[in-house]
Short mmCIF file of C-alpha atoms in Angstrom, two decimals:
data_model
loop_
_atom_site.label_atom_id
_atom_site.label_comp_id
_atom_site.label_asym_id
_atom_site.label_seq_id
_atom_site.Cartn_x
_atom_site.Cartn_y
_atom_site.Cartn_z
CA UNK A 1 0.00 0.00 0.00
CA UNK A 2 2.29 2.43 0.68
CA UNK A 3 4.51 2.45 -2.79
CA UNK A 4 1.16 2.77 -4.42
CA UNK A 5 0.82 6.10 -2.24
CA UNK A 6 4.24 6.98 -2.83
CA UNK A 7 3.56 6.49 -6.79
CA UNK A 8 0.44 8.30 -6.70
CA UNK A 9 2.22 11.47 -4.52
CA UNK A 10 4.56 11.46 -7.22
CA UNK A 11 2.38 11.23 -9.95
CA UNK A 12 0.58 14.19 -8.47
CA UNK A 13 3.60 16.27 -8.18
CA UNK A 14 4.58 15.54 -12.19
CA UNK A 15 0.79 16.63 -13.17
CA UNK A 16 1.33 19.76 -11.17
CA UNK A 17 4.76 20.77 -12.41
CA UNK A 18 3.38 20.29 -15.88
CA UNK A 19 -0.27 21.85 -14.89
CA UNK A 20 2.56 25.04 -14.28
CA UNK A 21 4.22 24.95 -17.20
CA UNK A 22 1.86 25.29 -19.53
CA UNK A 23 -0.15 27.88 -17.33
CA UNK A 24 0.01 31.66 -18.59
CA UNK A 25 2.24 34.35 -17.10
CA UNK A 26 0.09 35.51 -15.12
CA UNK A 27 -1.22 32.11 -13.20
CA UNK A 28 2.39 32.02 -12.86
CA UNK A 29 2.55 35.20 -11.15
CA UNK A 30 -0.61 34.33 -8.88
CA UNK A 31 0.86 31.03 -8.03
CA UNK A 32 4.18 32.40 -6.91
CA UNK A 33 2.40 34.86 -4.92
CA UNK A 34 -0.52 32.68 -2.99
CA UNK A 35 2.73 30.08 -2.52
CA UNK A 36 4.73 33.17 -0.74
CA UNK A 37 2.14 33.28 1.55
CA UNK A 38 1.61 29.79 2.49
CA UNK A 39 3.59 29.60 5.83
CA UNK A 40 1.55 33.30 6.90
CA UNK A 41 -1.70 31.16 6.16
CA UNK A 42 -2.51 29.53 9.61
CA UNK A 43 -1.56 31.97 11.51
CA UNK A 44 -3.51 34.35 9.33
CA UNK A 45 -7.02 32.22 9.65
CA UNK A 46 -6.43 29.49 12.32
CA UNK A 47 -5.71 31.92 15.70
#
C-alpha cells in the first residue's frame, strides 16, 4: 500500500509541475504569490 501512495504522490507532483508549465504568465505570477504566503496562512485564519 504504501509504494502505491508513494507512486500516486509522485504522480501528483509531475501533473502539477506540468499543470505550471503550460499555465500563462500571469497564473504564474498568482501562483508564486498565494505560494509566498503559504507559511503566513494559519496563523492568518487558524488563531
Amino acid at each position: 500500500m504504501f509504494k502505491v501512495r508513494k507512486i500516486a504522490g509522485i504522480f501528483v507532483l509531475v501533473a502539477l509541475l506540468a499543470a505550471y508549465m503550460r499555465s500563462s504568465e500571469s497564473t504564474k505570477r498568482y501562483v508564486k504569490h498565494l505560494l509566498k504566503q503559504v507559511p503566513y496562512l494559519p496563523y492568518r485564519y487558524f488563531i
